[in-house]
Short mmCIF file of C-alpha atoms in Angstrom, two decimals:
data_model
loop_
_atom_site.label_atom_id
_atom_site.label_comp_id
_atom_site.label_asym_id
_atom_site.label_seq_id
_atom_site.Cartn_x
_atom_site.Cartn_y
_atom_site.Cartn_z
CA SER A 1 0.01 0.02 0.01
CA ALA A 2 1.08 3.62 -0.55
CA ARG A 3 2.91 5.25 2.36
CA SER A 4 2.75 9.05 3.33
CA PRO A 5 5.82 11.03 4.02
CA VAL A 6 6.38 13.13 7.05
CA THR A 7 5.87 16.73 6.17
CA SER A 8 6.86 19.98 7.91
CA SER A 9 3.36 20.37 9.27
CA MET A 10 3.77 17.05 11.16
CA ILE A 11 6.72 18.00 13.26
CA GLY A 12 7.19 15.75 16.31
CA GLN A 13 4.97 12.99 14.69
CA ARG A 14 6.14 9.73 13.27
CA ALA A 15 4.71 8.26 10.12
CA PRO A 16 5.38 5.40 7.66
CA VAL A 17 7.93 6.31 5.01
CA SER A 18 8.62 5.17 1.48
CA ALA A 19 11.91 3.74 0.04
CA PRO A 20 15.01 6.04 -0.04
CA PRO A 21 15.23 8.37 -3.15
CA LYS A 22 17.56 7.14 -5.87
CA PRO A 23 20.05 9.73 -7.24
CA ASN A 24 20.59 10.08 -10.95
CA ALA A 25 24.18 8.95 -11.21
CA GLY A 26 24.27 9.83 -14.97
CA TRP A 27 24.12 13.55 -14.54
CA ARG A 28 27.09 15.40 -15.96
CA PRO A 29 27.75 19.12 -15.45
CA CYS A 30 27.51 21.27 -18.59
CA SER A 31 30.30 23.58 -19.68
CA ARG A 32 30.67 26.86 -17.74
CA ALA A 33 28.49 29.67 -19.00
CA LYS A 34 30.00 33.03 -19.64
CA ASN A 35 29.67 35.42 -16.77
CA GLY A 36 27.65 38.45 -17.83
CA ARG A 37 28.71 40.44 -14.84
CA ARG A 38 28.09 43.91 -16.25
CA HIS A 39 25.15 43.32 -18.62
CA ALA A 40 22.49 45.97 -18.27
CA VAL A 41 19.06 44.96 -17.23
CA SER A 42 17.30 43.56 -20.29
CA GLU A 43 13.88 44.67 -21.49
CA ARG A 44 12.33 41.22 -21.52
CA GLN A 45 8.93 41.26 -19.74
CA LEU A 46 9.24 40.02 -16.19
CA PRO A 47 6.68 38.07 -14.14
CA ASP A 48 4.66 39.98 -11.65
CA PHE A 49 6.63 38.51 -8.70
CA VAL A 50 9.77 40.42 -9.72
CA GLU A 51 10.27 43.69 -7.82
CA ARG A 52 12.36 46.70 -8.88
CA ASP A 53 15.04 48.74 -7.00
CA VAL A 54 14.98 46.75 -3.79
CA ASP A 55 17.14 47.71 -0.71
CA LEU A 56 19.33 44.78 0.30
CA THR A 57 20.86 46.27 3.52
CA THR A 58 18.66 44.10 5.84
CA ARG A 59 18.89 41.07 3.61
CA THR A 60 22.46 40.23 4.49
CA THR A 61 24.02 39.61 7.94
CA LEU A 62 26.81 42.13 7.39
CA ALA A 63 24.20 44.90 6.92
CA LEU A 64 26.15 46.55 4.14
CA PRO A 65 24.50 49.11 1.90
CA GLY A 66 23.35 48.04 -1.62
CA ARG A 67 20.34 47.77 -3.88
CA ALA A 68 19.18 45.21 -6.41
CA ALA A 69 17.73 46.46 -9.76
CA LEU A 70 15.50 43.46 -9.79
CA TYR A 71 14.58 41.18 -6.93
CA ALA A 72 12.44 37.99 -6.83
CA GLU A 73 11.58 35.82 -3.81
CA ILE A 74 11.37 32.34 -4.94
CA ARG A 75 8.88 30.23 -3.09
CA ASP A 76 8.27 27.57 -5.74
CA ALA A 77 10.53 25.99 -8.33
CA ARG A 78 7.89 26.85 -10.99
CA GLN A 79 8.87 30.54 -10.66
CA LEU A 80 12.39 29.62 -11.79
CA ALA A 81 11.06 28.03 -14.95
CA MET A 82 9.29 31.28 -15.69
CA LEU A 83 12.71 33.13 -15.43
CA ALA A 84 14.52 30.53 -17.49
CA GLY A 85 16.03 31.41 -20.87
CA ASP A 86 16.90 35.06 -20.07
CA ASN A 87 20.66 34.54 -20.27
CA ALA A 88 21.46 38.17 -21.10
CA ARG A 89 20.58 39.42 -17.65
CA ARG A 90 22.98 39.14 -14.72
CA ARG A 91 21.74 36.88 -11.90
CA PHE A 92 22.69 36.09 -8.40
CA VAL A 93 21.09 33.67 -5.86
CA LEU A 94 20.67 34.75 -2.33
CA GLY A 95 19.98 32.61 0.63
CA ALA A 96 20.08 34.08 4.19
CA GLY A 97 22.78 36.61 3.10
CA SER A 98 25.25 35.22 5.76
CA ASN A 99 27.96 34.60 3.33
CA LEU A 100 27.89 37.67 1.24
CA VAL A 101 29.72 41.07 1.03
CA LEU A 102 27.89 43.66 -0.84
CA THR A 103 30.30 46.03 -2.55
CA GLY A 104 27.51 48.26 -4.00
CA ASP A 105 24.38 48.11 -6.00
CA PHE A 106 23.59 45.02 -8.07
CA ASP A 107 22.46 45.73 -11.57
CA GLY A 108 20.83 42.41 -12.37
CA LEU A 109 18.20 40.02 -10.99
CA LEU A 110 18.63 38.85 -7.43
CA LEU A 111 16.83 35.57 -6.65
CA ARG A 112 16.15 35.07 -2.96
CA MET A 113 15.47 31.47 -2.23
CA ALA A 114 12.40 31.00 0.02
CA ILE A 115 11.23 27.38 -0.93
CA ARG A 116 10.20 25.76 2.26
CA GLY A 117 9.31 22.18 3.35
CA ARG A 118 11.04 19.38 5.13
CA GLU A 119 10.10 15.67 5.22
CA LEU A 120 11.41 12.25 5.94
CA VAL A 121 11.15 10.70 2.54
CA GLY A 122 12.44 7.30 3.27
CA ASP A 123 14.69 4.89 5.20
CA ASP A 124 16.48 1.66 4.83
CA GLU A 125 18.33 -0.57 7.22
CA ASN A 126 21.20 1.77 7.29
CA ALA A 127 19.97 5.35 7.13
CA TRP A 128 17.17 7.87 7.07
CA TYR A 129 16.65 10.18 4.07
CA VAL A 130 15.46 13.72 4.93
CA ARG A 131 14.57 16.28 2.25
CA ALA A 132 14.30 20.01 2.74
CA GLY A 133 13.58 22.97 0.61
CA ALA A 134 16.51 25.29 -0.34
CA GLY A 135 14.97 28.30 1.54
CA GLU A 136 14.73 26.39 4.96
CA ASN A 137 16.70 27.84 7.72
CA TRP A 138 19.75 25.42 8.23
CA HIS A 139 19.82 25.52 12.04
CA GLN A 140 16.04 24.84 12.21
CA LEU A 141 16.45 21.85 9.94
CA VAL A 142 19.16 20.41 12.27
CA LEU A 143 16.82 20.80 15.30
CA TRP A 144 13.90 19.29 13.42
CA THR A 145 15.92 16.13 12.45
CA LEU A 146 16.92 15.74 16.05
CA ALA A 147 13.20 16.07 17.16
CA GLN A 148 12.25 13.37 14.60
CA GLY A 149 14.89 11.09 16.13
CA CYS A 150 17.23 11.17 13.01
CA PRO A 151 20.58 12.37 14.34
CA GLY A 152 23.62 13.05 12.19
CA LEU A 153 23.70 16.85 11.58
CA GLU A 154 24.17 17.99 15.22
CA ASN A 155 27.76 19.11 14.76
CA LEU A 156 26.54 21.67 12.13
CA ALA A 157 24.06 23.27 14.59
CA LEU A 158 23.72 27.04 14.59
CA ILE A 159 25.64 27.54 11.29
CA PRO A 160 23.86 30.49 9.73
CA GLY A 161 22.21 30.25 6.31
CA THR A 162 19.92 28.08 4.28
CA VAL A 163 19.63 24.61 3.22
CA GLY A 164 20.30 25.41 -0.37
CA ALA A 165 23.58 27.21 0.53
CA ALA A 166 24.89 24.25 2.56
CA PRO A 167 26.14 21.97 -0.31
CA ILE A 168 27.40 24.91 -2.39
CA GLN A 169 29.81 25.90 0.44
CA ASN A 170 30.01 22.28 1.74
CA ILE A 171 29.65 23.84 5.19
CA GLY A 172 31.40 22.15 8.04
CA ALA A 173 32.30 22.44 11.74
CA TYR A 174 33.76 20.47 14.54
CA GLY A 175 34.83 17.54 12.56
CA LEU A 176 31.94 17.15 10.10
CA GLU A 177 31.20 18.44 6.65
CA VAL A 178 27.75 18.36 5.02
CA ALA A 179 29.14 16.26 2.17
CA GLU A 180 29.32 13.42 4.65
CA ARG A 181 25.53 13.57 5.18
CA PHE A 182 24.60 14.45 1.57
CA GLN A 183 22.51 12.23 -0.60
CA SER A 184 21.36 14.35 -3.61
CA LEU A 185 19.90 17.70 -4.63
CA GLU A 186 17.49 19.06 -7.21
CA ALA A 187 18.26 22.17 -9.20
CA VAL A 188 16.80 24.29 -12.02
CA ASP A 189 18.89 25.18 -14.97
CA LEU A 190 17.99 28.71 -15.78
CA ALA A 191 19.35 28.41 -19.30
CA THR A 192 16.77 25.77 -20.25
CA GLY A 193 14.26 25.56 -17.40
CA GLN A 194 15.29 21.90 -16.96
CA THR A 195 15.10 20.30 -13.53
CA LEU A 196 18.37 18.39 -12.74
CA ARG A 197 19.15 15.91 -9.91
CA LEU A 198 22.85 15.82 -8.78
CA ASP A 199 24.14 12.97 -6.70
CA HIS A 200 27.16 13.03 -4.42
CA ALA A 201 29.72 12.31 -7.18
CA ALA A 202 28.20 15.04 -9.41
CA CYS A 203 28.69 17.74 -6.69
CA ARG A 204 32.41 17.20 -6.69
CA PHE A 205 32.68 18.19 -2.97
CA ALA A 206 36.02 19.44 -1.48
CA TYR A 207 36.88 21.51 1.54
CA ARG A 208 34.39 24.36 1.55
CA ASP A 209 33.90 23.74 -2.19
CA SER A 210 31.62 22.05 -4.69
CA VAL A 211 30.78 22.01 -8.38
CA PHE A 212 28.62 25.10 -7.89
CA LYS A 213 31.66 27.13 -6.89
CA GLN A 214 34.03 25.24 -9.34
CA GLU A 215 31.77 26.09 -12.32
CA GLY A 216 30.89 29.61 -11.06
CA TRP A 217 27.16 28.79 -10.79
CA HIS A 218 27.02 30.45 -7.37
CA LEU A 219 28.00 33.68 -8.96
CA ASN A 220 25.96 33.59 -12.26
CA GLY A 221 22.91 31.76 -10.97
CA GLN A 222 22.96 29.42 -13.95
CA ARG A 223 21.86 26.46 -11.78
CA VAL A 224 19.60 27.10 -8.73
CA ILE A 225 19.22 24.46 -6.04
CA THR A 226 15.66 23.94 -5.00
CA ARG A 227 15.77 20.91 -2.70
CA VAL A 228 18.44 18.86 -0.91
CA THR A 229 18.16 15.26 0.41
CA PHE A 230 20.41 14.14 3.27
CA ARG A 231 21.39 10.67 4.30
CA LEU A 232 21.59 10.31 8.08
CA PRO A 233 23.14 7.04 9.31
CA LYS A 234 21.33 4.79 11.82
CA ALA A 235 24.53 3.65 13.13
CA TRP A 236 25.04 6.95 14.92
CA GLN A 237 28.29 7.89 16.70
CA PRO A 238 29.05 11.10 18.60
CA LEU A 239 31.75 13.31 17.15
CA THR A 240 32.99 15.22 20.13
CA GLY A 241 36.81 15.05 19.68
CA TYR A 242 37.39 18.37 17.92
CA GLY A 243 39.16 21.01 19.93
CA GLU A 244 36.69 23.37 21.58
CA LEU A 245 33.83 20.86 21.27
CA ALA A 246 35.78 18.26 23.20
CA ALA A 247 36.51 20.74 25.98
CA GLU A 248 32.77 21.73 26.14
CA ALA A 249 31.83 18.05 26.24
CA ASP A 250 34.12 17.52 29.27
CA ARG A 251 32.79 20.81 30.88
CA GLN A 252 29.24 19.48 30.55
CA GLN A 253 30.33 16.07 31.64
CA ILE A 254 28.60 14.32 28.77
CA ARG A 255 31.46 12.00 27.79
CA GLN A 256 29.97 9.01 29.83
CA PRO A 257 27.06 6.76 28.75
CA HIS A 258 23.75 8.49 28.99
CA PRO A 259 20.50 6.40 29.46
CA GLN A 260 18.25 8.80 27.48
CA ALA A 261 17.24 7.77 24.11
CA VAL A 262 16.25 10.28 21.37
CA PRO A 263 12.45 10.28 20.50
CA ASN A 264 12.56 7.63 17.65
CA ALA A 265 11.22 4.32 17.97
CA HIS A 266 13.76 2.82 15.65
CA PHE A 267 16.80 4.48 17.34
CA ARG A 268 18.28 3.38 20.66
CA PRO A 269 21.90 4.42 21.55
CA ASN A 270 24.12 1.31 21.99
CA LEU A 271 25.70 2.44 25.23
CA ARG A 272 28.17 -0.47 25.13
CA SER A 273 29.64 0.53 21.62
CA ASN A 274 28.74 4.10 21.79
CA PRO A 275 29.70 5.42 25.34
CA GLY A 276 29.00 9.08 24.79
CA PRO A 277 26.28 11.82 24.82
CA THR A 278 23.01 11.79 23.14
CA PRO A 279 22.69 13.64 19.78
CA ARG A 280 20.78 16.46 21.43
CA GLN A 281 23.56 16.87 24.05
CA VAL A 282 26.12 17.12 21.22
CA ALA A 283 24.00 19.74 19.47
CA ASP A 284 23.59 21.67 22.77
CA ALA A 285 27.38 21.58 23.25
CA VAL A 286 27.94 22.93 19.68
CA ILE A 287 25.47 25.60 20.20
CA ALA A 288 27.10 26.71 23.61
CA VAL A 289 30.50 26.92 21.87
CA ARG A 290 29.25 28.92 18.91
CA ARG A 291 27.22 31.24 21.02
CA ARG A 292 30.27 32.04 23.33
CA LYS A 293 32.52 33.03 20.50
CA LEU A 294 30.37 34.25 17.63
CA PRO A 295 28.36 37.42 17.79
CA ASP A 296 24.62 37.50 16.86
CA PRO A 297 24.33 39.39 13.64
CA ALA A 298 21.17 41.00 14.85
CA ALA A 299 23.24 42.75 17.53
CA LEU A 300 26.59 43.04 15.69
CA PRO A 301 26.44 42.53 11.92
CA ASN A 302 28.89 39.86 10.69
CA ALA A 303 29.34 37.02 8.16
CA GLY A 304 30.58 34.39 10.46
CA SER A 305 34.08 32.93 9.84
CA PHE A 306 35.58 35.19 7.26
CA PHE A 307 38.54 33.20 6.10
CA HIS A 308 39.07 29.53 5.08
CA ASN A 309 41.35 27.44 7.17
CA PRO A 310 44.29 27.13 4.80
CA GLN A 311 45.70 23.88 3.86
CA VAL A 312 49.54 23.74 3.31
CA SER A 313 52.21 21.24 2.65
CA ALA A 314 53.48 19.03 5.41
CA ALA A 315 56.89 20.67 5.10
CA LEU A 316 55.57 24.06 5.56
CA ALA A 317 53.38 22.99 8.45
CA GLU A 318 56.33 21.43 10.21
CA ARG A 319 58.41 24.54 9.72
CA LEU A 320 55.65 26.76 11.13
CA ALA A 321 55.10 24.38 14.10
CA SER A 322 58.75 24.50 15.06
CA ALA A 323 58.66 28.25 15.04
CA HIS A 324 55.20 28.50 16.57
CA PRO A 325 54.60 25.42 18.86
CA GLY A 326 51.04 26.53 19.77
CA LEU A 327 49.80 26.59 16.09
CA PRO A 328 46.72 24.22 15.78
CA ARG A 329 47.18 21.97 12.74
CA TYR A 330 45.17 19.03 11.39
CA PRO A 331 46.67 16.46 8.94
CA GLN A 332 44.54 15.74 5.94
CA ALA A 333 43.96 12.56 3.94
CA ASP A 334 45.92 13.93 0.99
CA GLY A 335 49.05 14.62 3.04
CA ARG A 336 48.47 18.36 3.39
CA VAL A 337 47.78 19.96 6.78
CA LYS A 338 45.02 22.29 7.71
CA LEU A 339 45.91 25.31 9.84
CA ALA A 340 43.59 27.28 12.00
CA ALA A 341 42.95 30.60 10.34
CA GLY A 342 41.72 32.24 13.39
CA TRP A 343 44.99 31.50 15.23
CA LEU A 344 46.96 32.97 12.28
CA VAL A 345 44.81 36.13 12.31
CA GLU A 346 45.09 36.51 16.06
CA HIS A 347 48.74 35.95 16.19
CA SER A 348 49.15 38.53 13.41
CA GLY A 349 47.77 41.22 15.82
CA TRP A 350 44.26 41.50 14.50
CA LYS A 351 42.05 40.09 17.21
CA GLY A 352 39.79 42.89 18.50
CA ARG A 353 41.47 45.40 16.16
CA ASP A 354 39.48 47.70 13.93
CA LEU A 355 40.15 49.48 10.68
CA GLY A 356 37.63 52.21 10.08
CA ARG A 357 34.19 50.90 10.79
CA VAL A 358 35.01 47.28 10.50
CA GLY A 359 37.07 44.98 12.68
CA MET A 360 38.07 41.48 13.58
CA TYR A 361 35.87 40.32 16.55
CA GLU A 362 37.49 40.42 20.05
CA LYS A 363 36.16 36.99 21.02
CA GLN A 364 37.02 35.26 17.70
CA ALA A 365 39.65 36.71 15.50
CA LEU A 366 38.24 34.88 12.46
CA VAL A 367 34.98 36.86 12.47
CA LEU A 368 34.86 40.21 10.65
CA VAL A 369 32.28 42.57 12.14
CA ASN A 370 30.51 45.80 11.02
CA ARG A 371 30.78 48.22 13.89
CA GLY A 372 28.10 50.39 12.22
CA GLY A 373 27.53 52.06 8.93
CA ALA A 374 30.41 50.18 7.10
CA SER A 375 30.63 49.80 3.38
CA GLY A 376 31.68 46.88 1.31
CA ALA A 377 34.84 48.74 0.31
CA GLU A 378 35.92 49.00 4.07
CA VAL A 379 35.33 45.17 4.30
CA GLY A 380 37.56 44.60 1.32
CA ALA A 381 40.28 46.90 2.79
CA LEU A 382 40.30 45.13 6.13
CA ALA A 383 40.37 41.65 4.49
CA ARG A 384 43.40 42.66 2.36
CA ALA A 385 45.22 44.14 5.42
CA VAL A 386 44.72 40.95 7.38
CA GLN A 387 45.82 38.76 4.46
CA THR A 388 49.07 40.88 4.08
CA ASP A 389 50.03 40.53 7.70
CA VAL A 390 49.33 36.89 7.78
CA ARG A 391 51.39 36.42 4.57
CA GLU A 392 54.32 38.32 5.87
CA ARG A 393 54.33 36.72 9.26
CA PHE A 394 53.66 33.15 8.37
CA GLY A 395 53.93 32.76 4.61
CA VAL A 396 50.40 31.52 4.31
CA GLU A 397 47.73 32.90 2.06
CA LEU A 398 44.27 33.34 3.48
CA THR A 399 41.28 33.18 1.29
CA PRO A 400 37.94 34.85 2.25
CA GLU A 401 34.89 32.65 2.69
CA PRO A 402 32.19 35.09 1.67
CA VAL A 403 31.33 36.08 -1.95
CA PHE A 404 31.96 39.67 -2.82
CA LEU A 405 29.08 41.02 -5.00
#
């Protein structure tokens, strides 16, 4: 008999589910489209849901000034089909605006993703499969999966942004990347209006990277993510060994077996093989760490971590460690070593230091903050100053995480 999925209106309820979705392994990315960065707004007739001359200041977490010549809030994938084929117009896809530096006005069409919905679409003996709309708030999705008894995303709690942005950036924190929980996504090709499904291999995930960034689709809006499906393993194990999270777990005394199970009839922690905290306790520890060191954008505008953690050769990492014994470093599978960007920024003298109306946050040197009334040009100037000092002191190049638009 047919089985009904669990929908966002049924939060906290359990329902029978269908078989897990099957990705289209045959999808291949098309060649990169030319970036029409400075095309003027075309005269093609626009749908009624497209607005003109929209202020973007409150639509990004850095609260920088800027306006969009054209703006559309996308609540349904069918709206994207209505906009397809207009390749002369410059486009940009916006989620929560938490990874964006506005450098001025945008002369094209800005698409703000607001497609909602979250559901448990299937399970098998190994995993649950959860699908969410690209406009869903990421942190709220993490909490919802825990409430459904489907752990696996808890280390990524409180990361700002939307579901659709998560695979583009391959977001990660405290020993976990979203690629490790990714199953597939659906996207619309705005050149043709065609709906595509990309599996894990097609997304070409790397550290804070994916095919969307590699092909420039995050900049020209050629392919727009509408829904993402995650694979959450039933053989759950807590990940609490990463730096600050390990210290917080010790502080909360949640390293020992806990008798409380999560609210899922199919999930029971095996305390003999998994002597650790519950998924919700891990999430709470992550949230506590992030709240201590990261400012609330509503109170102090910021874009979260501003620079990627650089990956360097093992030889350079060894030389730096000899000269700076306190430098945190993390060996990678490919032989390179990841360094802590925040440590490099702090030990270059930038923690708590301002340049004009922007600065590096006093509690976390990796976070660039807007002290009030700053411009995108000021953000760029500070970023370059920090990069220069880190390069001169350590011989390491820092790369900004946010997109400059």
